[in-house]
PDB file of C-alpha atoms in Angstrom:
ATOM      1  CA  MET A   1     129.035  63.545 -66.528  1.00 91.00           C
ATOM      2  CA  LYS A   2     125.882  62.192 -64.892  1.00 96.00           C
ATOM      3  CA  PHE A   3     122.846  61.449 -67.028  1.00 96.00           C
ATOM      4  CA  TYR A   4     119.235  60.572 -66.332  1.00 96.00           C
ATOM      5  CA  VAL A   5     116.960  58.907 -68.885  1.00 95.00           C
ATOM      6  CA  VAL A   6     113.377  60.061 -68.494  1.00 94.00           C
ATOM      7  CA  GLY A   7     111.163  56.995 -68.573  1.00 85.00           C
ATOM      8  CA  ASP A   8     114.017  54.543 -67.984  1.00 77.00           C
ATOM      9  CA  HIS A   9     114.760  53.462 -71.580  1.00 84.00           C
ATOM     10  CA  TRP A  10     117.358  50.669 -71.245  1.00 87.00           C
ATOM     11  CA  PRO A  11     118.924  50.884 -74.764  1.00 87.00           C
ATOM     12  CA  THR A  12     119.678  54.576 -74.174  1.00 90.00           C
ATOM     13  CA  THR A  13     120.986  53.931 -70.677  1.00 92.00           C
ATOM     14  CA  ARG A  14     123.277  51.205 -72.044  1.00 91.00           C
ATOM     15  CA  MET A  15     124.591  53.545 -74.748  1.00 91.00           C
ATOM     16  CA  PHE A  16     125.572  56.195 -72.184  1.00 94.00           C
ATOM     17  CA  TYR A  17     127.152  53.568 -69.906  1.00 94.00           C
ATOM     18  CA  GLU A  18     129.267  52.395 -72.828  1.00 92.00           C
ATOM     19  CA  TRP A  19     130.456  55.987 -73.355  1.00 93.00           C
ATOM     20  CA  GLY A  20     131.577  56.223 -69.719  1.00 95.00           C
ATOM     21  CA  TYR A  21     128.749  58.388 -68.416  1.00 96.00           C
ATOM     22  CA  ILE A  22     127.386  57.786 -64.914  1.00 96.00           C
ATOM     23  CA  ALA A  23     123.665  57.274 -64.306  1.00 96.00           C
ATOM     24  CA  ALA A  24     121.969  59.540 -61.771  1.00 96.00           C
ATOM     25  CA  ASN A  25     119.202  58.094 -59.604  1.00 94.00           C
ATOM     26  CA  HIS A  26     117.101  61.242 -59.911  1.00 93.00           C
ATOM     27  CA  PRO A  27     116.956  63.946 -62.602  1.00 94.00           C
ATOM     28  CA  VAL A  28     117.896  66.630 -60.057  1.00 93.00           C
ATOM     29  CA  ASP A  29     121.283  64.906 -59.623  1.00 96.00           C
ATOM     30  CA  ALA A  30     121.996  64.705 -63.361  1.00 96.00           C
ATOM     31  CA  ASP A  31     123.976  67.046 -65.585  1.00 96.00           C
ATOM     32  CA  MET A  32     121.981  65.898 -68.600  1.00 97.00           C
ATOM     33  CA  CYS A  33     118.433  64.559 -68.881  1.00 97.00           C
ATOM     34  CA  VAL A  34     117.589  62.454 -71.916  1.00 96.00           C
ATOM     35  CA  PHE A  35     114.181  62.031 -73.546  1.00 95.00           C
ATOM     36  CA  THR A  36     114.119  59.085 -75.945  1.00 90.00           C
ATOM     37  CA  GLY A  37     112.152  57.526 -78.751  1.00 77.00           C
ATOM     38  CA  SER A  38     109.476  54.948 -79.307  1.00 74.00           C
ATOM     39  CA  LYS A  39     105.950  56.032 -80.072  1.00 77.00           C
ATOM     40  CA  LEU A  40     104.945  59.049 -82.163  1.00 77.00           C
ATOM     41  CA  VAL A  41     104.200  62.322 -80.407  1.00 80.00           C
ATOM     42  CA  ASP A  42     100.551  63.361 -80.646  1.00 78.00           C
ATOM     43  CA  PRO A  43     100.373  65.991 -83.440  1.00 77.00           C
ATOM     44  CA  SER A  44      98.089  68.158 -81.304  1.00 78.00           C
ATOM     45  CA  LEU A  45     101.211  69.002 -79.256  1.00 79.00           C
ATOM     46  CA  TYR A  46     102.736  70.653 -82.317  1.00 76.00           C
ATOM     47  CA  ARG A  47      99.493  72.159 -83.521  1.00 72.00           C
ATOM     48  CA  SER A  48      98.809  69.779 -86.399  1.00 69.00           C
ATOM     49  CA  GLU A  49      96.023  67.478 -87.498  1.00 67.00           C
ATOM     50  CA  ARG A  50      96.245  63.890 -86.298  1.00 62.00           C
ATOM     51  CA  ASP A  51      96.328  61.488 -89.233  1.00 64.00           C
ATOM     52  CA  PHE A  52      97.041  58.397 -87.128  1.00 61.00           C
ATOM     53  CA  PRO A  53      95.554  57.021 -83.901  1.00 61.00           C
ATOM     54  CA  MET A  54      96.943  58.398 -80.649  1.00 64.00           C
ATOM     55  CA  GLU A  55      99.749  56.066 -79.654  1.00 70.00           C
ATOM     56  CA  ASP A  56     100.288  56.811 -75.980  1.00 77.00           C
ATOM     57  CA  PRO A  57      98.627  59.856 -74.404  1.00 82.00           C
ATOM     58  CA  GLN A  58      99.937  58.850 -70.953  1.00 86.00           C
ATOM     59  CA  LEU A  59     103.523  58.911 -72.252  1.00 88.00           C
ATOM     60  CA  ASP A  60     102.953  62.321 -73.861  1.00 87.00           C
ATOM     61  CA  SER A  61     101.598  63.628 -70.569  1.00 89.00           C
ATOM     62  CA  PHE A  62     104.329  62.074 -68.397  1.00 92.00           C
ATOM     63  CA  GLU A  63     107.176  63.318 -70.587  1.00 92.00           C
ATOM     64  CA  SER A  64     105.600  66.766 -71.011  1.00 93.00           C
ATOM     65  CA  ASN A  65     105.366  67.165 -67.246  1.00 94.00           C
ATOM     66  CA  ALA A  66     108.974  65.980 -66.837  1.00 95.00           C
ATOM     67  CA  PHE A  67     110.138  68.440 -69.504  1.00 96.00           C
ATOM     68  CA  PHE A  68     108.444  71.421 -67.835  1.00 95.00           C
ATOM     69  CA  TYR A  69     109.849  70.341 -64.468  1.00 94.00           C
ATOM     70  CA  LEU A  70     113.412  70.150 -65.861  1.00 96.00           C
ATOM     71  CA  LYS A  71     113.609  72.879 -68.488  1.00 93.00           C
ATOM     72  CA  ASP A  72     114.611  75.763 -66.212  1.00 90.00           C
ATOM     73  CA  GLN A  73     117.126  73.856 -64.094  1.00 92.00           C
ATOM     74  CA  GLY A  74     120.152  74.649 -66.280  1.00 89.00           C
ATOM     75  CA  LYS A  75     120.780  71.047 -67.314  1.00 94.00           C
ATOM     76  CA  LEU A  76     121.410  69.919 -70.854  1.00 97.00           C
ATOM     77  CA  LEU A  77     118.184  68.387 -72.125  1.00 97.00           C
ATOM     78  CA  LEU A  78     118.775  65.905 -74.927  1.00 97.00           C
ATOM     79  CA  GLY A  79     115.925  64.717 -77.092  1.00 95.00           C
ATOM     80  CA  ILE A  80     116.618  61.635 -79.203  1.00 92.00           C
ATOM     81  CA  ASN A  81     114.123  60.791 -81.943  1.00 89.00           C
ATOM     82  CA  ARG A  82     110.675  61.065 -80.269  1.00 88.00           C
ATOM     83  CA  GLY A  83     112.293  63.118 -77.493  1.00 92.00           C
ATOM     84  CA  ALA A  84     113.459  65.687 -80.066  1.00 93.00           C
ATOM     85  CA  ILE A  85     109.953  66.002 -81.533  1.00 91.00           C
ATOM     86  CA  LEU A  86     108.409  66.272 -78.069  1.00 92.00           C
ATOM     87  CA  MET A  87     110.781  69.027 -76.892  1.00 94.00           C
ATOM     88  CA  GLN A  88     110.499  70.924 -80.178  1.00 93.00           C
ATOM     89  CA  SER A  89     106.705  70.802 -79.748  1.00 91.00           C
ATOM     90  CA  LEU A  90     106.785  71.912 -76.113  1.00 93.00           C
ATOM     91  CA  THR A  91     109.038  74.893 -76.910  1.00 92.00           C
ATOM     92  CA  ASN A  92     106.607  76.005 -79.639  1.00 89.00           C
ATOM     93  CA  GLY A  93     109.126  74.962 -82.276  1.00 87.00           C
ATOM     94  CA  ALA A  94     108.295  73.966 -85.808  1.00 85.00           C
ATOM     95  CA  VAL A  95     107.556  70.280 -86.393  1.00 86.00           C
ATOM     96  CA  ILE A  96     106.974  68.989 -89.896  1.00 81.00           C
ATOM     97  CA  PRO A  97     104.668  65.936 -90.002  1.00 78.00           C
ATOM     98  CA  ASN A  98     104.857  63.108 -92.522  1.00 71.00           C
ATOM     99  CA  ILE A  99     108.326  63.638 -93.967  1.00 73.00           C
ATOM    100  CA  LYS A 100     109.705  61.169 -96.491  1.00 67.00           C
ATOM    101  CA  GLY A 101     113.165  59.739 -97.104  1.00 64.00           C
ATOM    102  CA  HIS A 102     113.949  58.981 -93.470  1.00 64.00           C
ATOM    103  CA  GLU A 103     113.066  55.302 -93.423  1.00 66.00           C
ATOM    104  CA  GLU A 104     116.629  54.036 -93.807  1.00 69.00           C
ATOM    105  CA  ASP A 105     120.259  55.020 -93.365  1.00 75.00           C
ATOM    106  CA  HIS A 106     121.183  58.259 -95.109  1.00 77.00           C
ATOM    107  CA  PRO A 107     124.081  60.723 -95.233  1.00 81.00           C
ATOM    108  CA  LEU A 108     124.530  63.312 -92.493  1.00 83.00           C
ATOM    109  CA  LYS A 109     126.774  66.367 -92.423  1.00 85.00           C
ATOM    110  CA  VAL A 110     127.729  67.799 -89.035  1.00 89.00           C
ATOM    111  CA  LYS A 111     128.563  71.477 -89.531  1.00 87.00           C
ATOM    112  CA  SER A 112     131.448  71.633 -87.030  1.00 86.00           C
ATOM    113  CA  LEU A 113     133.054  68.308 -87.984  1.00 80.00           C
ATOM    114  CA  ASN A 114     134.813  67.697 -91.268  1.00 74.00           C
ATOM    115  CA  ASN A 115     133.326  64.281 -91.918  1.00 77.00           C
ATOM    116  CA  ASN A 116     130.289  62.949 -93.708  1.00 80.00           C
ATOM    117  CA  TYR A 117     128.428  60.239 -91.824  1.00 85.00           C
ATOM    118  CA  SER A 118     125.759  57.660 -92.464  1.00 82.00           C
ATOM    119  CA  VAL A 119     123.011  57.630 -89.851  1.00 81.00           C
ATOM    120  CA  ALA A 120     120.017  55.448 -89.187  1.00 73.00           C
ATOM    121  CA  SER A 121     117.030  57.636 -89.610  1.00 69.00           C
ATOM    122  CA  PHE A 122     113.672  56.104 -88.889  1.00 67.00           C
ATOM    123  CA  HIS A 123     111.415  59.040 -88.153  1.00 67.00           C
ATOM    124  CA  LYS A 124     108.213  60.355 -89.688  1.00 72.00           C
ATOM    125  CA  GLN A 125     108.372  63.888 -88.311  1.00 78.00           C
ATOM    126  CA  GLY A 126     110.972  66.604 -88.832  1.00 81.00           C
ATOM    127  CA  ILE A 127     112.124  69.709 -86.988  1.00 87.00           C
ATOM    128  CA  TYR A 128     112.860  73.166 -88.271  1.00 84.00           C
ATOM    129  CA  PRO A 129     114.630  76.087 -86.556  1.00 88.00           C
ATOM    130  CA  SER A 130     111.964  78.359 -85.179  1.00 85.00           C
ATOM    131  CA  SER A 131     113.872  81.100 -83.375  1.00 87.00           C
ATOM    132  CA  VAL A 132     117.187  82.928 -83.514  1.00 87.00           C
ATOM    133  CA  GLU A 133     118.447  80.739 -80.659  1.00 88.00           C
ATOM    134  CA  ASP A 134     118.090  77.572 -82.776  1.00 92.00           C
ATOM    135  CA  VAL A 135     121.397  76.491 -84.311  1.00 92.00           C
ATOM    136  CA  VAL A 136     121.395  73.808 -87.001  1.00 91.00           C
ATOM    137  CA  VAL A 137     124.121  71.353 -85.944  1.00 92.00           C
ATOM    138  CA  ALA A 138     123.665  68.627 -88.568  1.00 89.00           C
ATOM    139  CA  TYR A 139     121.651  68.056 -91.686  1.00 86.00           C
ATOM    140  CA  CYS A 140     120.994  65.541 -94.416  1.00 81.00           C
ATOM    141  CA  PRO A 141     122.544  66.782 -97.711  1.00 76.00           C
ATOM    142  CA  VAL A 142     119.939  67.896-100.230  1.00 63.00           C
ATOM    143  CA  ASP A 143     120.945  65.286-102.810  1.00 61.00           C
ATOM    144  CA  SER A 144     120.237  62.401-100.401  1.00 53.00           C
ATOM    145  CA  GLY A 145     116.690  61.862-101.633  1.00 52.00           C
ATOM    146  CA  ALA A 146     115.072  62.914 -98.354  1.00 51.00           C
ATOM    147  CA  ASP A 147     112.410  65.591 -98.663  1.00 51.00           C
ATOM    148  CA  TYR A 148     113.447  67.257 -95.419  1.00 58.00           C
ATOM    149  CA  ASN A 149     116.992  67.654 -94.240  1.00 78.00           C
ATOM    150  CA  ILE A 150     117.539  69.100 -90.735  1.00 86.00           C
ATOM    151  CA  GLU A 151     118.470  66.353 -88.264  1.00 88.00           C
ATOM    152  CA  VAL A 152     120.064  68.091 -85.247  1.00 92.00           C
ATOM    153  CA  ILE A 153     119.289  71.480 -83.646  1.00 95.00           C
ATOM    154  CA  TYR A 154     120.778  73.053 -80.539  1.00 95.00           C
ATOM    155  CA  LYS A 155     118.636  75.594 -78.690  1.00 94.00           C
ATOM    156  CA  LYS A 156     121.400  77.655 -77.092  1.00 91.00           C
ATOM    157  CA  GLU A 157     119.460  79.783 -74.626  1.00 89.00           C
ATOM    158  CA  SER A 158     117.498  76.864 -73.222  1.00 92.00           C
ATOM    159  CA  ASN A 159     120.376  74.312 -73.465  1.00 95.00           C
ATOM    160  CA  ILE A 160     118.341  71.770 -75.445  1.00 96.00           C
ATOM    161  CA  LEU A 161     119.857  69.439 -78.042  1.00 97.00           C
ATOM    162  CA  LEU A 162     117.411  67.861 -80.481  1.00 95.00           C
ATOM    163  CA  TYR A 163     118.786  64.752 -82.221  1.00 92.00           C
ATOM    164  CA  LEU A 164     116.354  63.075 -84.631  1.00 87.00           C
ATOM    165  CA  PRO A 165     118.271  59.904 -85.571  1.00 84.00           C
ATOM    166  CA  PRO A 166     117.448  57.031 -83.179  1.00 80.00           C
ATOM    167  CA  ALA A 167     120.904  56.749 -81.595  1.00 76.00           C
ATOM    168  CA  TYR A 168     119.813  54.042 -79.155  1.00 73.00           C
ATOM    169  CA  GLU A 169     119.255  51.515 -81.974  1.00 68.00           C
ATOM    170  CA  TYR A 170     121.875  48.783 -81.933  1.00 60.00           C
ATOM    171  CA  ASN A 171     120.803  46.951 -85.062  1.00 57.00           C
ATOM    172  CA  THR A 172     122.386  49.434 -87.438  1.00 58.00           C
ATOM    173  CA  THR A 173     125.792  49.660 -89.065  1.00 58.00           C
ATOM    174  CA  SER A 174     125.570  53.427 -89.354  1.00 68.00           C
ATOM    175  CA  ASP A 175     127.439  56.174 -87.496  1.00 86.00           C
ATOM    176  CA  THR A 176     124.304  57.211 -85.596  1.00 85.00           C
ATOM    177  CA  GLN A 177     125.729  56.723 -82.106  1.00 87.00           C
ATOM    178  CA  ASP A 178     129.197  58.017 -83.008  1.00 88.00           C
ATOM    179  CA  VAL A 179     127.751  61.262 -84.339  1.00 89.00           C
ATOM    180  CA  LEU A 180     125.783  61.900 -81.157  1.00 91.00           C
ATOM    181  CA  TYR A 181     128.811  61.054 -79.010  1.00 92.00           C
ATOM    182  CA  SER A 182     131.001  63.431 -81.072  1.00 91.00           C
ATOM    183  CA  ILE A 183     128.483  66.262 -80.767  1.00 92.00           C
ATOM    184  CA  LEU A 184     128.185  65.778 -76.997  1.00 94.00           C
ATOM    185  CA  LYS A 185     131.984  65.678 -76.580  1.00 92.00           C
ATOM    186  CA  GLU A 186     132.310  68.844 -78.623  1.00 90.00           C
ATOM    187  CA  MET A 187     129.732  70.583 -76.404  1.00 87.00           C
ATOM    188  CA  GLY A 188     131.771  69.694 -73.321  1.00 77.00           C
ATOM    189  CA  PRO A 189     130.693  68.378 -69.912  1.00 60.00           C
TER     190      PRO A 189
END
């Protein structure tokens, strides 16, 4: 499978190389386009009050334009961390600001797999299913201490996978990357 990382995020590119994926030189040539993490998405994109300074309006604009360019091309769009929040915002999905309990590794249950995992979860915003097409793929068990528990949503009709844990982080001992890889393998090429 060919992938393209929007914005050329090397840790994400390296992760996909390690999994045996092939990088495309242009998003049109890719089977999957990946939007990654870093700075917080401006809350105005998900119709909320801003309680922190804008981090990078140019990045929000660039990635928003790329999303709208790619969303109807039939490719899998994968949002990791910030990318998940951005795509949930741009599809008029529900984003929950200022969640707690996602500052460290925590348990994760993937509905279709029979294992419990530990994932690195360093995000301040959450996602919530907002239409009948949204399928909850993985969640943080209620007894984990987190105040919000949905971590992975698949938007079937639009072929968008939202993955909140920062899978591109290499300084973690958690299953964060393995979970994403397992979900992608299960979805097929």
